[in-house]
PDB file of C-alpha atoms in Angstrom:
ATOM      1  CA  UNK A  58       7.848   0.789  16.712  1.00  0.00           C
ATOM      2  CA  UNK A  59       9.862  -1.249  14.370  1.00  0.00           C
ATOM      3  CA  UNK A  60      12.215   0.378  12.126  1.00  0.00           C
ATOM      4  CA  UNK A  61      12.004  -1.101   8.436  1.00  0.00           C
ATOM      5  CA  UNK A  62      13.863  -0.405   5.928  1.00  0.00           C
ATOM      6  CA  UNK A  63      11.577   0.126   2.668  1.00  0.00           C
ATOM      7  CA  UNK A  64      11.611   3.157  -0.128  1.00  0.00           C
ATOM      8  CA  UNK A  65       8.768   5.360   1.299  1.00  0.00           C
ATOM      9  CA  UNK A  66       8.181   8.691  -0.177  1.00  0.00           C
ATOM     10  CA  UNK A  67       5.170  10.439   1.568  1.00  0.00           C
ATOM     11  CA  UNK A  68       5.603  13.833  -0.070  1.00  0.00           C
ATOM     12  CA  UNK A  69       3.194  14.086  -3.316  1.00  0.00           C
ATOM     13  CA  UNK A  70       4.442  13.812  -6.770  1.00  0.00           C
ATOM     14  CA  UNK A  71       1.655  15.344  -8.305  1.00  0.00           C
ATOM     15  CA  UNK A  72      -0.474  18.487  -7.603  1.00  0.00           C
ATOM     16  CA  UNK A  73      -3.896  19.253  -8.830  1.00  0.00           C
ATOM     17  CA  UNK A  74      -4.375  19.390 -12.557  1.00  0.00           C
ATOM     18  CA  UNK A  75      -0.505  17.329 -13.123  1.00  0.00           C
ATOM     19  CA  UNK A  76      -1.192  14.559 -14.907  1.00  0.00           C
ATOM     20  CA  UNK A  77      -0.659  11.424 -13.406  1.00  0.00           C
ATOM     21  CA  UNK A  78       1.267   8.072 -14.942  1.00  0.00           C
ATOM     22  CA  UNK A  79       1.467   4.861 -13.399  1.00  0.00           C
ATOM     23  CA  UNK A  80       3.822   3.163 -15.897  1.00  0.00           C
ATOM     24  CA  UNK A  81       6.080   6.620 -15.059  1.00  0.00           C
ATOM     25  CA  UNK A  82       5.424   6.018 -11.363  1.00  0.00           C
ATOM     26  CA  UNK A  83       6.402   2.493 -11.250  1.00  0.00           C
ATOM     27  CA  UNK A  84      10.058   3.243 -12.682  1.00  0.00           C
ATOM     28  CA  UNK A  85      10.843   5.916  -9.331  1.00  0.00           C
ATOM     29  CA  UNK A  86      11.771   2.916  -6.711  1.00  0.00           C
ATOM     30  CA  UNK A  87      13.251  -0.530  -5.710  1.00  0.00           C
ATOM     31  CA  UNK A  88      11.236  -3.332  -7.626  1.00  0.00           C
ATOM     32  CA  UNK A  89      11.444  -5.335  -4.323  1.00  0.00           C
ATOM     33  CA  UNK A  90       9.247  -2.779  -2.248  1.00  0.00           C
ATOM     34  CA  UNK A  91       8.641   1.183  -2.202  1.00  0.00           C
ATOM     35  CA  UNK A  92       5.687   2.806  -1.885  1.00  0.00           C
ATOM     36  CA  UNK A  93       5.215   6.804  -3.584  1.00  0.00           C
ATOM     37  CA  UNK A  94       2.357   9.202  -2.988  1.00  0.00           C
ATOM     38  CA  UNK A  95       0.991  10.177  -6.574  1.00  0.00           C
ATOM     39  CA  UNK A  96      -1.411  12.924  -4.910  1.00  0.00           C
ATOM     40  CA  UNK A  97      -3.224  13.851  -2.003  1.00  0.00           C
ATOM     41  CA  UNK A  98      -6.921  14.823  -2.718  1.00  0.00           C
ATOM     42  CA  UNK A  99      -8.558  17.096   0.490  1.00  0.00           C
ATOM     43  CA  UNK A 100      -7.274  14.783   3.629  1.00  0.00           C
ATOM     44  CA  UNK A 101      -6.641  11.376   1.500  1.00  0.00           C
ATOM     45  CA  UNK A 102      -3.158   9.632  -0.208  1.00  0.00           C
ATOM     46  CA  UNK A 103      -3.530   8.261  -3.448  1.00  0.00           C
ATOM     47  CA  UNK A 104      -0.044   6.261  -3.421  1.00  0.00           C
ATOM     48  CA  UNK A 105       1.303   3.301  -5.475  1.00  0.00           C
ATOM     49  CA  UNK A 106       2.906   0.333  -4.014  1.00  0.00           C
ATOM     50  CA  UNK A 107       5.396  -1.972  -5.721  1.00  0.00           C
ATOM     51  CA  UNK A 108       6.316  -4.799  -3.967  1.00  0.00           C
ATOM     52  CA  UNK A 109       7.700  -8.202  -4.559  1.00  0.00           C
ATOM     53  CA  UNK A 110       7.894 -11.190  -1.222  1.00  0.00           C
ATOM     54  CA  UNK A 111       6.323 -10.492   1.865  1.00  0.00           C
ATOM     55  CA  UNK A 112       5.733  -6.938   3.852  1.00  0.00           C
ATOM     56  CA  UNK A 113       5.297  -7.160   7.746  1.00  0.00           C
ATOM     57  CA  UNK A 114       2.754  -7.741  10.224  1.00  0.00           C
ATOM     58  CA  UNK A 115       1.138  -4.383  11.581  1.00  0.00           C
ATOM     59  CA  UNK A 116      -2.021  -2.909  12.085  1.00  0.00           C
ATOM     60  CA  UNK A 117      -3.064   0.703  11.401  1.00  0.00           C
ATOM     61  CA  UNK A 118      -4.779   1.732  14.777  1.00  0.00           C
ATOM     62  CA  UNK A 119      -6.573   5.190  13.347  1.00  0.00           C
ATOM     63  CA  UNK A 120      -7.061   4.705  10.036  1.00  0.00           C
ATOM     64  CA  UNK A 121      -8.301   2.003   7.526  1.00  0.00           C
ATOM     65  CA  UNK A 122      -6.729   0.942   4.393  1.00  0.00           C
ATOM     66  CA  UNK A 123      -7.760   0.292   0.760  1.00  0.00           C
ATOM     67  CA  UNK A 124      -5.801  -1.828  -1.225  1.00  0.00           C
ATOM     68  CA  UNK A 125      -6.514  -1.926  -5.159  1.00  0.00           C
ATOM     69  CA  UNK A 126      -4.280  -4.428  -7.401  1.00  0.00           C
ATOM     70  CA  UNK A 127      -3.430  -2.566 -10.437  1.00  0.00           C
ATOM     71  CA  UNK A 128      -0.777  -6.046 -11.493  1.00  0.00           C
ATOM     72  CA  UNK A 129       0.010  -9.249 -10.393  1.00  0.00           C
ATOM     73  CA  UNK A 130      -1.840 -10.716  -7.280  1.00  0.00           C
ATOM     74  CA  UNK A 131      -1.627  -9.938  -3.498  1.00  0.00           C
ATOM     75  CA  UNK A 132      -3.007 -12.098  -0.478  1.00  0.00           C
ATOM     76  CA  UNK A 133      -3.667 -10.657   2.868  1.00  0.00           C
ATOM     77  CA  UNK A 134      -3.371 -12.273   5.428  1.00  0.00           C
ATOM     78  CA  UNK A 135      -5.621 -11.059   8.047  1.00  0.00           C
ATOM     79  CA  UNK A 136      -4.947 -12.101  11.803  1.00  0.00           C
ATOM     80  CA  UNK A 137      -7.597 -14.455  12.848  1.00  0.00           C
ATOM     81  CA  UNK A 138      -9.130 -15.249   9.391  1.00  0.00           C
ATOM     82  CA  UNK A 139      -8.670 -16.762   5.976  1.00  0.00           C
ATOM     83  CA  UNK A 140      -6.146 -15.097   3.833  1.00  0.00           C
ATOM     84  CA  UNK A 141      -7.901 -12.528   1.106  1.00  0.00           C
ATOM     85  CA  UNK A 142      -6.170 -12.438  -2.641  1.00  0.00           C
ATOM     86  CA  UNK A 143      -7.147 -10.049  -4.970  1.00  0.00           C
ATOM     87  CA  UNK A 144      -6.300  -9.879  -8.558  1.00  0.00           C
ATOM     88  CA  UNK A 145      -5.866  -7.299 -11.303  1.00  0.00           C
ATOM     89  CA  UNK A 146      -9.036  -4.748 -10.725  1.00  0.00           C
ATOM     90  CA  UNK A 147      -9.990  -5.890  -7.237  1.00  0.00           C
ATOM     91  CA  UNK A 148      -9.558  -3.872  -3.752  1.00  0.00           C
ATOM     92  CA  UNK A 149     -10.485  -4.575  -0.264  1.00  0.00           C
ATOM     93  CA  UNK A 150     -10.921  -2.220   2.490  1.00  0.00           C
ATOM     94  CA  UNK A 151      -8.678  -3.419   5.611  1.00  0.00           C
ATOM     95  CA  UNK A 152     -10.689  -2.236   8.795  1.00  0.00           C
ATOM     96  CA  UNK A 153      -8.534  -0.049  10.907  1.00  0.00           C
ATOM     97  CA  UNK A 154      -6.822  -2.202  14.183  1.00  0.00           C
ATOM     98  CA  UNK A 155      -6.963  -5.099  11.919  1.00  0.00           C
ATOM     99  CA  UNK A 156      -3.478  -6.835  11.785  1.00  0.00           C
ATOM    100  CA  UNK A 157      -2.544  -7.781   8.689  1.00  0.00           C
ATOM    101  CA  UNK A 158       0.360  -9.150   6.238  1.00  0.00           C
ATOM    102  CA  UNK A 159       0.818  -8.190   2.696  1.00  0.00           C
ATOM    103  CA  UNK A 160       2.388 -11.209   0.486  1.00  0.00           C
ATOM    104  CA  UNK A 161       3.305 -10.793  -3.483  1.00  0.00           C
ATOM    105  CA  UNK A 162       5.193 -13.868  -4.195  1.00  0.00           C
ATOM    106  CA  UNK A 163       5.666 -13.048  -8.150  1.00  0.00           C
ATOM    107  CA  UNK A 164       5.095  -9.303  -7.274  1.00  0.00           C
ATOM    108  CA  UNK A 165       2.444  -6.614  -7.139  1.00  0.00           C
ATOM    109  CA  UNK A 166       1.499  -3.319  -8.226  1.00  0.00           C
ATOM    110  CA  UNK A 167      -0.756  -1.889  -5.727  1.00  0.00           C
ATOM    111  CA  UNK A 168      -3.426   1.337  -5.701  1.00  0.00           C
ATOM    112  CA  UNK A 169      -3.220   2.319  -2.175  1.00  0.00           C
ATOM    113  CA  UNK A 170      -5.780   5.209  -0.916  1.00  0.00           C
ATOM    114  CA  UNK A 171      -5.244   6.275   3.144  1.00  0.00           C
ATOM    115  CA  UNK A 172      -5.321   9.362   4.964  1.00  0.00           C
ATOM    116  CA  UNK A 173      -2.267  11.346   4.653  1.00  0.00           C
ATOM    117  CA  UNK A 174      -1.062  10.815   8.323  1.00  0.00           C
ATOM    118  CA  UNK A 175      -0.732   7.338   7.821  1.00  0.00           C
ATOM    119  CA  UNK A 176       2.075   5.934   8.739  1.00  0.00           C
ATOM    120  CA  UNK A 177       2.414   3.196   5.924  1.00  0.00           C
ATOM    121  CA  UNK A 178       4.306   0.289   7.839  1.00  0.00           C
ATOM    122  CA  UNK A 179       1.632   0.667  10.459  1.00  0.00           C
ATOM    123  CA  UNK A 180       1.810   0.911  14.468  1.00  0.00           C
TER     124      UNK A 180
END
């Protein structure tokens, strides 16, 4: 696997009954790319994703991923199809072993929900 380097905190900020802020969450990383898990409800990440440019190629082989665009505007590009961009208040479920590239040219916020052994920059 490739090693990447981008601000990747797997280890919940929130428990049950913590309230949870976004605007707080989005000042904890690099503007240019981290990713934080907010909570973990039973087997499941809730995590937030700022990004700004282009993320990498990869696929998740095990699990599938749900991307939800709090800000800006994301495309997908999905291996062997037309591109997917979502807006403020749209999601899309990427199938797991579905290769995929997230782009933010002017920058995202992102609602991400996975299982918590995800490995976010895939496999």
């Amino acid at each position: 696997m490739m090693n990447y380097d981008y601000d990747i905190v797997r280890q919940p900020l929130h428990q049950g009954l913590d309230k949870i802020s976004i605007a707080s969450a989005k000042k904890l990383g690099d503007p240019s790319y981290f990713n934080r898990t907010l909570c973990s409800v039973n087997e499941t990440a809730v995590r937030i994703s700022v990004f700004l440019g282009e993320f990498h190629w990869h696929a998740h082989e095990n699990e599938d991923e749900f991307f939800f665009v709090l800000e800006g505007e994301l495309e997908l590009e999905i291996e062997g199809q037309d591109p997917i961009i979502l807006k403020p208040q749209e999601g899309v479920v990427v199938p797991r072993g579905v290769r995929h590239c997230p782009k933010a040219p002017g920058g995202v916020v992102l609602l991400m929900v996975e299982p918590t052994a995800v490995v976010s920059t895939g496999n």
